[in-house]
Amino acid sequence: MISSSSDPLLLRVARGEVAHRPPVWLMRQAGRYMKAYRDLRDKYPSFRERSEIPEVAIEISLQPWKVFQPDGVILFSDIVTPLPGLGIDMDIAEGKGPLIDPPIRTKEQVDNLKILEPEESLPFIRTILQSLSQEISNKSTLLGFVGAPWTLAAYAVEGKGSKTYSVIKNMAFSDPNLLHQLLSKLADAISTYACYQVDCGAQVLQLFDSWAGQLSPQDYDTFALPYQQKVFQQVRQKHPDTPLILLVSSSAGLLERMAQSGADIITIDWSVDMADARIRLGQDMKLQGNLDPGVLFASKKFIRDRIYDTVHKAGFGKHILNLGHGVFPNTPEENVEFFFETAKQLTMVEAV
Ligand code: CP3
């Protein structure tokens, strides 16, 4: 059945309806590869300003919408944005990512974490989402997002991004109760925050468990999956109609486990062929992805061929076209434009 309701395309496909083409958006579609973003960054050098001053965050979120008309518009923010509301100080350093000082490593610190009150600590999110919702007025789907407990705990405990995750793994393997206590508190806060985003206008939510692919499958089952499930369950209880997307980076060994999270849509990175993902997750699962972001440096013909290939392999009706991860900062803008144009001209007859 081809759907014809007035909801935007991405929302309809995320809910399981069949449409004439796959919806398309890009992770990190707002950001450094856009000149308009770099110009604003010169004016507002701190990431927290850019993401927490409503007018600036609104303008940045809308920059790709105005140029490319993607089927999804994502809130310009970061996964660590809610942490100060729990009493965890953070900043985001240019080229480095989140910095948390002091890192959270003791029972006393975990005991002292605050319960998140979004209306008090994140009021700018309401302004941003409500304005975006008005601005795009159902011509595109408004996406909200949150970080998953394991990935946020990794930042909180390590104090910054890490190659080895040795501090949090040491905690996981030698003091698991302390880590579980932290993960549990983060899961509650993230659920509250995710529900707040839906209350403020987000129509689809993506949960980023970016660093869960650093865990062995058995540790994923202990420290990541149960907390993804907890967040998804709590959000679903309040907002049963909001589609939920899960992303884990480097997840080739985890796809079947990701499908147990309760997500409606699983993001596939480019380490897995989309045809294999389709076989492993079955015909009914909705999949998102999975072009290599590096493809956007290639010729137009190459980009077009890879789009056709991915869409063909993902199959009719159960696919949101995207990269397997975020756009690289030095990607040529015209190639992003070509990616969107080509994707939006697809009809399933042509692609299959
Ligand atoms: O997709 C979008 O357009 C929404 C924007 C978005 C940002 N961060 C903006 C941002 C999203 C969805 C995120 C999520 C996020 N943040 C994740 C999960 C996604 C993933 O990459 O796996 C993670 C792990 C973070 C933590 C983080 N924040 C990192 C690793 C970095 C990059 C450091 C760097 O400079 O390369 C940040 C900073 C950040 N968040 C930038 C952007 C656009 C880059 C800084 C800038 O543009 O000034």
mmCIF file of C-alpha atoms and ligand atoms in Angstrom:
data_model
loop_
_atom_site.group_PDB
_atom_site.id
_atom_site.type_symbol
_atom_site.label_atom_id
_atom_site.label_comp_id
_atom_site.label_asym_id
_atom_site.label_seq_id
_atom_site.Cartn_x
_atom_site.Cartn_y
_atom_site.Cartn_z
ATOM 1 C CA MET A 1 0.000 0.000 0.000
ATOM 2 C CA ILE A 2 1.379 3.420 -0.951
ATOM 3 C CA SER A 3 0.603 5.776 1.924
ATOM 4 C CA SER A 4 -0.928 9.175 1.346
ATOM 5 C CA SER A 5 -1.420 10.640 4.789
ATOM 6 C CA SER A 6 -0.308 14.224 5.379
ATOM 7 C CA ASP A 7 2.545 13.271 7.717
ATOM 8 C CA PRO A 8 6.026 13.888 6.311
ATOM 9 C CA LEU A 9 7.730 11.085 4.391
ATOM 10 C CA LEU A 10 10.389 10.130 6.921
ATOM 11 C CA LEU A 11 7.879 9.898 9.754
ATOM 12 C CA ARG A 12 5.582 7.697 7.669
ATOM 13 C CA VAL A 13 8.348 5.314 6.644
ATOM 14 C CA ALA A 14 9.673 5.244 10.210
ATOM 15 C CA ARG A 15 6.202 4.135 11.298
ATOM 16 C CA GLY A 16 6.230 1.322 8.780
ATOM 17 C CA GLU A 17 4.262 2.777 5.888
ATOM 18 C CA VAL A 18 5.397 2.106 2.341
ATOM 19 C CA ALA A 19 6.255 5.199 0.281
ATOM 20 C CA HIS A 20 7.317 5.944 -3.286
ATOM 21 C CA ARG A 21 10.979 6.490 -2.356
ATOM 22 C CA PRO A 22 13.204 6.166 0.721
ATOM 23 C CA PRO A 23 13.378 9.303 2.876
ATOM 24 C CA VAL A 24 16.844 10.820 3.149
ATOM 25 C CA TRP A 25 18.771 12.878 5.688
ATOM 26 C CA LEU A 26 22.398 12.948 6.806
ATOM 27 C CA MET A 27 23.872 12.546 10.225
ATOM 28 C CA ARG A 28 25.815 15.757 11.006
ATOM 29 C CA GLN A 29 24.086 17.451 8.092
ATOM 30 C CA ALA A 30 24.576 20.758 9.900
ATOM 31 C CA GLY A 31 28.204 21.512 10.597
ATOM 32 C CA ARG A 32 31.640 22.333 9.429
ATOM 33 C CA TYR A 33 31.401 21.256 5.770
ATOM 34 C CA MET A 34 28.904 24.128 5.267
ATOM 35 C CA LYS A 35 30.362 27.583 4.727
ATOM 36 C CA ALA A 36 27.311 29.152 6.377
ATOM 37 C CA TYR A 37 28.133 27.143 9.539
ATOM 38 C CA ARG A 38 31.805 28.113 9.514
ATOM 39 C CA ASP A 39 30.826 31.774 9.194
ATOM 40 C CA LEU A 40 28.548 31.524 12.217
ATOM 41 C CA ARG A 41 31.248 29.656 14.125
ATOM 42 C CA ASP A 42 33.542 32.648 13.669
ATOM 43 C CA LYS A 43 30.895 34.780 15.368
ATOM 44 C CA TYR A 44 30.112 32.246 18.120
ATOM 45 C CA PRO A 45 33.355 30.381 18.775
ATOM 46 C CA SER A 46 32.067 28.177 21.590
ATOM 47 C CA PHE A 47 30.054 25.077 20.760
ATOM 48 C CA ARG A 48 27.920 25.567 23.846
ATOM 49 C CA GLU A 49 26.917 29.023 22.602
ATOM 50 C CA ARG A 50 26.130 27.685 19.157
ATOM 51 C CA SER A 51 23.959 24.900 20.544
ATOM 52 C CA GLU A 52 22.422 26.633 23.578
ATOM 53 C CA ILE A 53 21.574 30.131 22.323
ATOM 54 C CA PRO A 54 18.221 29.360 20.707
ATOM 55 C CA GLU A 55 18.467 31.742 17.722
ATOM 56 C CA VAL A 56 21.908 30.396 16.809
ATOM 57 C CA ALA A 57 20.993 26.719 17.232
ATOM 58 C CA ILE A 58 17.796 27.247 15.236
ATOM 59 C CA GLU A 59 19.669 28.944 12.420
ATOM 60 C CA ILE A 60 22.302 26.173 12.295
ATOM 61 C CA SER A 61 19.690 23.384 12.346
ATOM 62 C CA LEU A 62 17.936 25.088 9.428
ATOM 63 C CA GLN A 63 21.050 25.722 7.308
ATOM 64 C CA PRO A 64 20.938 22.319 5.567
ATOM 65 C CA TRP A 65 17.122 22.440 5.391
ATOM 66 C CA LYS A 66 17.225 25.695 3.460
ATOM 67 C CA VAL A 67 19.789 24.470 0.946
ATOM 68 C CA PHE A 68 19.020 20.758 0.477
ATOM 69 C CA GLN A 69 15.471 20.169 1.806
ATOM 70 C CA PRO A 70 16.309 16.867 3.492
ATOM 71 C CA ASP A 71 13.419 14.676 4.671
ATOM 72 C CA GLY A 72 14.702 15.005 8.235
ATOM 73 C CA VAL A 73 15.813 18.090 10.167
ATOM 74 C CA ILE A 74 17.839 17.266 13.272
ATOM 75 C CA LEU A 75 18.199 19.505 16.271
ATOM 76 C CA PHE A 76 21.689 21.043 16.397
ATOM 77 C CA SER A 77 22.984 19.990 19.790
ATOM 78 C CA ASP A 78 25.251 17.340 21.284
ATOM 79 C CA ILE A 79 24.810 14.139 23.248
ATOM 80 C CA VAL A 80 26.547 15.683 26.284
ATOM 81 C CA THR A 81 24.231 18.724 26.376
ATOM 82 C CA PRO A 82 22.038 17.366 29.236
ATOM 83 C CA LEU A 83 24.980 16.459 31.512
ATOM 84 C CA PRO A 84 25.258 19.824 33.353
ATOM 85 C CA GLY A 85 21.627 19.278 34.399
ATOM 86 C CA LEU A 86 22.787 16.174 36.307
ATOM 87 C CA GLY A 87 25.602 18.155 37.921
ATOM 88 C CA ILE A 88 28.281 16.953 35.459
ATOM 89 C CA ASP A 89 30.300 19.914 34.140
ATOM 90 C CA MET A 90 31.228 19.747 30.495
ATOM 91 C CA ASP A 91 32.578 21.701 27.578
ATOM 92 C CA ILE A 92 33.093 20.820 23.937
ATOM 93 C CA ALA A 93 36.552 21.572 22.561
ATOM 94 C CA GLU A 94 37.147 22.354 18.902
ATOM 95 C CA GLY A 95 38.497 19.255 17.148
ATOM 96 C CA LYS A 96 38.454 17.187 20.330
ATOM 97 C CA GLY A 97 34.854 16.714 21.385
ATOM 98 C CA PRO A 98 33.425 16.680 24.917
ATOM 99 C CA LEU A 99 35.587 17.378 27.983
ATOM 100 C CA ILE A 100 34.301 16.529 31.449
ATOM 101 C CA ASP A 101 36.142 17.921 34.434
ATOM 102 C CA PRO A 102 36.200 16.437 36.997
ATOM 103 C CA PRO A 103 35.392 13.013 35.554
ATOM 104 C CA ILE A 104 32.896 10.843 37.455
ATOM 105 C CA ARG A 105 34.777 7.996 39.118
ATOM 106 C CA THR A 106 33.640 7.594 42.733
ATOM 107 C CA LYS A 107 30.542 6.319 44.500
ATOM 108 C CA GLU A 108 30.125 9.671 46.169
ATOM 109 C CA GLN A 109 30.015 11.451 42.807
ATOM 110 C CA VAL A 110 27.469 8.983 41.431
ATOM 111 C CA ASP A 111 25.332 9.283 44.583
ATOM 112 C CA ASN A 112 25.354 13.058 44.232
ATOM 113 C CA LEU A 113 24.107 13.190 40.641
ATOM 114 C CA LYS A 114 20.994 15.293 40.299
ATOM 115 C CA ILE A 115 17.700 14.202 38.830
ATOM 116 C CA LEU A 116 17.327 15.872 35.451
ATOM 117 C CA GLU A 117 14.666 18.575 35.287
ATOM 118 C CA PRO A 118 14.705 19.562 31.594
ATOM 119 C CA GLU A 119 12.426 22.559 32.044
ATOM 120 C CA GLU A 120 14.989 23.989 34.501
ATOM 121 C CA SER A 121 18.317 22.974 32.986
ATOM 122 C CA LEU A 122 17.444 22.688 29.281
ATOM 123 C CA PRO A 123 14.782 25.342 28.614
ATOM 124 C CA PHE A 124 16.538 26.336 25.368
ATOM 125 C CA ILE A 125 15.648 22.916 23.918
ATOM 126 C CA ARG A 126 11.945 23.766 24.105
ATOM 127 C CA THR A 127 12.472 27.056 22.271
ATOM 128 C CA ILE A 128 14.662 25.434 19.638
ATOM 129 C CA LEU A 129 12.398 22.448 18.926
ATOM 130 C CA GLN A 130 9.192 24.477 18.927
ATOM 131 C CA SER A 131 10.646 26.995 16.476
ATOM 132 C CA LEU A 132 12.023 24.261 14.217
ATOM 133 C CA SER A 133 8.694 22.511 14.266
ATOM 134 C CA GLN A 134 6.956 25.712 13.205
ATOM 135 C CA GLU A 135 9.537 26.531 10.585
ATOM 136 C CA ILE A 136 9.459 23.185 8.799
ATOM 137 C CA SER A 137 5.712 22.767 9.448
ATOM 138 C CA ASN A 138 5.516 19.096 8.518
ATOM 139 C CA LYS A 139 7.296 19.567 5.182
ATOM 140 C CA SER A 140 10.120 17.544 6.743
ATOM 141 C CA THR A 141 10.378 15.375 9.863
ATOM 142 C CA LEU A 142 11.854 16.903 13.012
ATOM 143 C CA LEU A 143 14.369 14.553 14.627
ATOM 144 C CA GLY A 144 15.497 14.745 18.214
ATOM 145 C CA PHE A 145 18.372 12.737 19.637
ATOM 146 C CA VAL A 146 20.015 11.619 22.850
ATOM 147 C CA GLY A 147 23.195 9.767 23.790
ATOM 148 C CA ALA A 148 22.829 6.288 25.259
ATOM 149 C CA PRO A 149 23.850 5.502 28.855
ATOM 150 C CA TRP A 150 27.025 3.558 27.961
ATOM 151 C CA THR A 151 28.320 6.270 25.611
ATOM 152 C CA LEU A 152 27.537 9.120 28.010
ATOM 153 C CA ALA A 153 29.072 7.132 30.883
ATOM 154 C CA ALA A 154 32.187 6.669 28.724
ATOM 155 C CA TYR A 155 32.536 10.457 28.418
ATOM 156 C CA ALA A 156 31.676 11.052 32.085
ATOM 157 C CA VAL A 157 34.116 8.460 33.438
ATOM 158 C CA GLU A 158 36.979 8.938 30.955
ATOM 159 C CA GLY A 159 36.570 12.730 31.054
ATOM 160 C CA LYS A 160 36.990 12.878 27.268
ATOM 161 C CA GLY A 161 36.943 10.720 24.159
ATOM 162 C CA SER A 162 39.255 7.735 24.335
ATOM 163 C CA LYS A 163 40.979 5.205 22.093
ATOM 164 C CA THR A 164 41.107 2.436 24.693
ATOM 165 C CA TYR A 165 38.237 3.172 27.097
ATOM 166 C CA SER A 166 40.535 1.779 29.765
ATOM 167 C CA VAL A 167 39.183 3.838 32.680
ATOM 168 C CA ILE A 168 35.543 2.898 32.150
ATOM 169 C CA LYS A 169 36.431 -0.718 31.292
ATOM 170 C CA ASN A 170 38.463 -0.911 34.471
ATOM 171 C CA MET A 171 35.381 0.291 36.356
ATOM 172 C CA ALA A 172 33.153 -2.159 34.434
ATOM 173 C CA PHE A 173 35.325 -5.143 35.226
ATOM 174 C CA SER A 174 36.484 -4.317 38.774
ATOM 175 C CA ASP A 175 33.583 -2.313 40.234
ATOM 176 C CA PRO A 176 30.562 -3.219 38.079
ATOM 177 C CA ASN A 177 28.046 -2.179 40.733
ATOM 178 C CA LEU A 178 29.272 1.390 40.656
ATOM 179 C CA LEU A 179 29.053 1.514 36.861
ATOM 180 C CA HIS A 180 25.579 -0.044 36.888
ATOM 181 C CA GLN A 181 24.463 2.601 39.353
ATOM 182 C CA LEU A 182 25.781 5.329 37.032
ATOM 183 C CA LEU A 183 24.244 3.715 33.923
ATOM 184 C CA SER A 184 20.914 3.403 35.659
ATOM 185 C CA LYS A 185 20.846 7.061 36.676
ATOM 186 C CA LEU A 186 21.879 8.089 33.168
ATOM 187 C CA ALA A 187 19.134 5.908 31.661
ATOM 188 C CA ASP A 188 16.490 7.672 33.764
ATOM 189 C CA ALA A 189 17.830 11.108 32.888
ATOM 190 C CA ILE A 190 18.091 10.280 29.175
ATOM 191 C CA SER A 191 14.543 8.903 29.119
ATOM 192 C CA THR A 192 13.264 12.078 30.768
ATOM 193 C CA TYR A 193 15.198 14.183 28.292
ATOM 194 C CA ALA A 194 14.046 12.148 25.281
ATOM 195 C CA CYS A 195 10.396 12.484 26.381
ATOM 196 C CA TYR A 196 10.897 16.218 26.835
ATOM 197 C CA GLN A 197 12.148 16.474 23.243
ATOM 198 C CA VAL A 198 9.007 14.700 22.018
ATOM 199 C CA ASP A 199 6.841 16.990 24.174
ATOM 200 C CA CYS A 200 8.573 19.959 22.529
ATOM 201 C CA GLY A 201 8.004 18.739 18.965
ATOM 202 C CA ALA A 202 10.514 16.007 18.015
ATOM 203 C CA GLN A 203 8.715 13.464 15.814
ATOM 204 C CA VAL A 204 11.408 10.761 15.649
ATOM 205 C CA LEU A 205 14.233 10.094 18.136
ATOM 206 C CA GLN A 206 17.691 8.690 17.501
ATOM 207 C CA LEU A 207 19.664 7.094 20.332
ATOM 208 C CA PHE A 208 23.420 7.370 19.774
ATOM 209 C CA ASP A 209 25.348 4.572 21.472
ATOM 210 C CA SER A 210 28.436 5.529 19.511
ATOM 211 C CA TRP A 211 30.968 3.772 21.731
ATOM 212 C CA ALA A 212 29.045 0.549 22.453
ATOM 213 C CA GLY A 213 30.863 -1.046 19.497
ATOM 214 C CA GLN A 214 33.999 -0.862 21.658
ATOM 215 C CA LEU A 215 32.514 -3.531 23.933
ATOM 216 C CA SER A 216 32.808 -7.265 23.341
ATOM 217 C CA PRO A 217 29.393 -8.797 22.634
ATOM 218 C CA GLN A 218 29.119 -10.253 26.134
ATOM 219 C CA ASP A 219 29.925 -6.896 27.699
ATOM 220 C CA TYR A 220 27.523 -5.155 25.300
ATOM 221 C CA ASP A 221 24.848 -7.467 26.718
ATOM 222 C CA THR A 222 25.738 -6.345 30.251
ATOM 223 C CA PHE A 223 26.604 -2.672 29.998
ATOM 224 C CA ALA A 224 24.934 -1.312 26.847
ATOM 225 C CA LEU A 225 21.896 -3.304 25.718
ATOM 226 C CA PRO A 226 19.906 -3.332 29.007
ATOM 227 C CA TYR A 227 20.199 0.441 29.260
ATOM 228 C CA GLN A 228 19.224 1.014 25.624
ATOM 229 C CA GLN A 229 16.196 -1.153 26.402
ATOM 230 C CA LYS A 230 15.449 0.842 29.526
ATOM 231 C CA VAL A 231 15.494 4.147 27.631
ATOM 232 C CA PHE A 232 13.388 2.831 24.757
ATOM 233 C CA GLN A 233 10.852 1.249 27.155
ATOM 234 C CA GLN A 234 10.472 4.414 29.196
ATOM 235 C CA VAL A 235 10.065 6.588 26.090
ATOM 236 C CA ARG A 236 7.635 4.148 24.491
ATOM 237 C CA GLN A 237 5.484 4.103 27.616
ATOM 238 C CA LYS A 238 4.901 7.842 27.325
ATOM 239 C CA HIS A 239 5.121 8.226 23.552
ATOM 240 C CA PRO A 240 4.102 4.950 21.916
ATOM 241 C CA ASP A 241 3.860 6.493 18.438
ATOM 242 C CA THR A 242 7.329 8.044 18.278
ATOM 243 C CA PRO A 243 9.655 5.964 16.097
ATOM 244 C CA LEU A 244 12.998 5.157 17.732
ATOM 245 C CA ILE A 245 16.305 4.764 15.871
ATOM 246 C CA LEU A 246 19.457 3.159 17.304
ATOM 247 C CA LEU A 247 23.016 3.882 16.168
ATOM 248 C CA VAL A 248 26.094 2.018 17.355
ATOM 249 C CA SER A 249 29.402 2.707 15.572
ATOM 250 C CA SER A 250 31.506 -0.295 14.519
ATOM 251 C CA SER A 251 28.518 -2.519 15.051
ATOM 252 C CA ALA A 252 29.094 -5.292 12.493
ATOM 253 C CA GLY A 253 29.347 -7.907 15.247
ATOM 254 C CA LEU A 254 26.339 -6.584 17.129
ATOM 255 C CA LEU A 255 23.476 -6.197 14.639
ATOM 256 C CA GLU A 256 21.317 -9.003 16.009
ATOM 257 C CA ARG A 257 21.874 -7.713 19.538
ATOM 258 C CA MET A 258 20.935 -4.185 18.486
ATOM 259 C CA ALA A 259 17.656 -5.561 17.190
ATOM 260 C CA GLN A 260 16.848 -6.670 20.757
ATOM 261 C CA SER A 261 17.030 -3.076 22.022
ATOM 262 C CA GLY A 262 13.425 -2.291 21.159
ATOM 263 C CA ALA A 263 14.408 0.178 18.407
ATOM 264 C CA ASP A 264 12.121 0.475 15.389
ATOM 265 C CA ILE A 265 14.997 1.322 13.060
ATOM 266 C CA ILE A 266 18.587 0.097 13.150
ATOM 267 C CA THR A 267 21.368 2.244 11.683
ATOM 268 C CA ILE A 268 23.876 0.236 9.678
ATOM 269 C CA ASP A 269 27.438 1.488 9.279
ATOM 270 C CA TRP A 270 29.433 0.837 6.114
ATOM 271 C CA SER A 271 31.394 -2.083 7.546
ATOM 272 C CA VAL A 272 28.327 -4.213 6.742
ATOM 273 C CA ASP A 273 26.989 -4.675 3.233
ATOM 274 C CA MET A 274 23.371 -3.528 3.223
ATOM 275 C CA ALA A 275 22.324 -6.816 1.592
ATOM 276 C CA ASP A 276 23.903 -8.757 4.480
ATOM 277 C CA ALA A 277 22.242 -6.461 7.033
ATOM 278 C CA ARG A 278 18.897 -7.129 5.372
ATOM 279 C CA ILE A 279 19.444 -10.898 5.596
ATOM 280 C CA ARG A 280 20.692 -10.738 9.193
ATOM 281 C CA LEU A 281 17.866 -8.507 10.460
ATOM 282 C CA GLY A 282 15.039 -9.839 8.311
ATOM 283 C CA GLN A 283 12.560 -8.332 5.869
ATOM 284 C CA ASP A 284 10.485 -6.525 8.492
ATOM 285 C CA MET A 285 13.170 -4.480 10.240
ATOM 286 C CA LYS A 286 13.554 -0.894 9.141
ATOM 287 C CA LEU A 287 17.158 -0.027 8.346
ATOM 288 C CA GLN A 288 18.953 3.314 8.099
ATOM 289 C CA GLY A 289 22.193 4.028 6.266
ATOM 290 C CA ASN A 290 24.725 3.040 5.161
ATOM 291 C CA LEU A 291 26.991 4.784 2.656
ATOM 292 C CA ASP A 292 30.606 5.340 3.609
ATOM 293 C CA PRO A 293 30.892 9.121 4.293
ATOM 294 C CA GLY A 294 34.024 8.952 2.129
ATOM 295 C CA VAL A 295 31.829 8.318 -0.923
ATOM 296 C CA LEU A 296 30.914 12.018 -0.810
ATOM 297 C CA PHE A 297 34.454 12.846 -1.947
ATOM 298 C CA ALA A 298 34.037 10.829 -5.153
ATOM 299 C CA SER A 299 32.641 11.673 -8.596
ATOM 300 C CA LYS A 300 28.947 12.279 -9.104
ATOM 301 C CA LYS A 301 28.598 9.042 -11.032
ATOM 302 C CA PHE A 302 30.221 7.114 -8.184
ATOM 303 C CA ILE A 303 27.956 8.757 -5.602
ATOM 304 C CA ARG A 304 24.880 7.977 -7.718
ATOM 305 C CA ASP A 305 25.901 4.336 -8.221
ATOM 306 C CA ARG A 306 26.442 3.850 -4.491
ATOM 307 C CA ILE A 307 23.059 5.396 -3.674
ATOM 308 C CA TYR A 308 21.332 3.033 -6.137
ATOM 309 C CA ASP A 309 23.276 0.069 -4.804
ATOM 310 C CA THR A 310 22.384 0.790 -1.161
ATOM 311 C CA VAL A 311 18.727 1.490 -1.864
ATOM 312 C CA HIS A 312 18.437 -1.647 -3.968
ATOM 313 C CA LYS A 313 20.051 -3.817 -1.279
ATOM 314 C CA ALA A 314 18.000 -2.330 1.574
ATOM 315 C CA GLY A 315 14.796 -3.233 -0.255
ATOM 316 C CA PHE A 316 11.504 -1.575 -0.891
ATOM 317 C CA GLY A 317 9.785 0.393 1.847
ATOM 318 C CA LYS A 318 11.849 -0.369 4.929
ATOM 319 C CA HIS A 319 14.745 2.006 4.490
ATOM 320 C CA ILE A 320 15.852 5.505 5.444
ATOM 321 C CA LEU A 321 18.740 6.572 3.223
ATOM 322 C CA ASN A 322 21.688 8.032 5.120
ATOM 323 C CA LEU A 323 25.415 7.639 5.556
ATOM 324 C CA GLY A 324 26.703 5.011 7.975
ATOM 325 C CA HIS A 325 27.912 7.859 10.222
ATOM 326 C CA GLY A 326 28.269 11.651 10.127
ATOM 327 C CA VAL A 327 29.349 13.769 7.147
ATOM 328 C CA PHE A 328 33.064 14.554 7.303
ATOM 329 C CA PRO A 329 33.892 18.227 7.945
ATOM 330 C CA ASN A 330 35.820 18.688 4.661
ATOM 331 C CA THR A 331 33.147 17.187 2.388
ATOM 332 C CA PRO A 332 32.441 19.324 -0.714
ATOM 333 C CA GLU A 333 29.055 20.986 -0.253
ATOM 334 C CA GLU A 334 28.147 20.438 -3.887
ATOM 335 C CA ASN A 335 28.488 16.686 -3.415
ATOM 336 C CA VAL A 336 26.100 16.805 -0.483
ATOM 337 C CA GLU A 337 23.728 18.739 -2.701
ATOM 338 C CA PHE A 338 24.097 16.114 -5.434
ATOM 339 C CA PHE A 339 23.501 13.326 -2.895
ATOM 340 C CA PHE A 340 20.184 14.850 -1.823
ATOM 341 C CA GLU A 341 19.089 15.670 -5.392
ATOM 342 C CA THR A 342 19.792 12.151 -6.585
ATOM 343 C CA ALA A 343 18.118 10.564 -3.584
ATOM 344 C CA LYS A 344 15.011 12.659 -4.007
ATOM 345 C CA GLN A 345 14.686 11.817 -7.674
ATOM 346 C CA LEU A 346 14.635 8.101 -6.911
ATOM 347 C CA THR A 347 11.508 6.183 -7.519
ATOM 348 C CA MET A 348 11.479 2.642 -6.334
ATOM 349 C CA VAL A 349 10.756 1.394 -9.853
ATOM 350 C CA GLU A 350 14.006 2.910 -11.047
ATOM 351 C CA ALA A 351 16.055 1.734 -8.093
ATOM 352 C CA VAL A 352 14.945 -1.884 -7.866
HETATM 353 O O1 CP3 B 1 23.573 15.268 13.155
HETATM 354 C C1 CP3 B 1 23.508 16.492 13.383
HETATM 355 O O2 CP3 B 1 23.574 17.354 12.472
HETATM 356 C C2 CP3 B 1 23.215 16.969 14.799
HETATM 357 C C3 CP3 B 1 24.382 17.402 15.462
HETATM 358 C C4 CP3 B 1 25.181 16.496 16.370
HETATM 359 C C5 CP3 B 1 26.367 16.946 16.959
HETATM 360 N N1 CP3 B 1 26.820 16.008 17.821
HETATM 361 C C6 CP3 B 1 26.959 18.254 16.705
HETATM 362 C C7 CP3 B 1 28.420 18.378 16.872
HETATM 363 C C8 CP3 B 1 24.954 15.209 16.843
HETATM 364 C C9 CP3 B 1 23.828 14.248 16.490
HETATM 365 C C10 CP3 B 1 25.998 14.908 17.765
HETATM 366 C C11 CP3 B 1 26.054 13.662 18.530
HETATM 367 C C12 CP3 B 1 27.355 13.251 19.082
HETATM 368 N N2 CP3 B 1 28.280 14.001 19.753
HETATM 369 C C13 CP3 B 1 27.825 11.935 19.096
HETATM 370 C C14 CP3 B 1 27.080 10.764 18.518
HETATM 371 C C15 CP3 B 1 27.278 10.692 17.053
HETATM 372 C C16 CP3 B 1 28.618 10.101 16.673
HETATM 373 O O3 CP3 B 1 29.428 10.880 16.131
HETATM 374 O O4 CP3 B 1 28.814 8.923 16.925
HETATM 375 C C17 CP3 B 1 29.060 11.909 19.742
HETATM 376 C C18 CP3 B 1 29.958 10.702 19.953
HETATM 377 C C19 CP3 B 1 29.340 13.227 20.170
HETATM 378 C C20 CP3 B 1 30.497 13.727 20.913
HETATM 379 C C21 CP3 B 1 31.222 14.726 20.103
HETATM 380 N N3 CP3 B 1 30.854 16.043 20.018
HETATM 381 C C22 CP3 B 1 32.311 14.526 19.219
HETATM 382 C C23 CP3 B 1 33.029 13.219 19.006
HETATM 383 C C24 CP3 B 1 32.571 15.757 18.597
HETATM 384 C C25 CP3 B 1 33.525 16.026 17.470
HETATM 385 C C26 CP3 B 1 34.812 16.629 17.809
HETATM 386 C C27 CP3 B 1 35.371 17.314 16.578
HETATM 387 O O5 CP3 B 1 35.524 18.532 16.635
HETATM 388 O O6 CP3 B 1 35.582 16.635 15.563
HETATM 389 C C28 CP3 B 1 31.667 16.692 19.130
HETATM 390 C C29 CP3 B 1 31.537 18.103 18.753
HETATM 391 C C30 CP3 B 1 30.473 18.337 17.763
HETATM 392 N N4 CP3 B 1 29.160 18.006 17.973
HETATM 393 C C31 CP3 B 1 30.602 18.933 16.488
HETATM 394 C C32 CP3 B 1 29.332 18.982 15.927
HETATM 395 C C33 CP3 B 1 28.914 19.575 14.615
HETATM 396 C C34 CP3 B 1 31.896 19.443 15.886
HETATM 397 C C35 CP3 B 1 32.290 20.743 16.466
HETATM 398 C C36 CP3 B 1 31.952 21.927 15.623
HETATM 399 O O7 CP3 B 1 31.332 21.845 14.555
HETATM 400 O O8 CP3 B 1 32.297 23.031 16.041
#
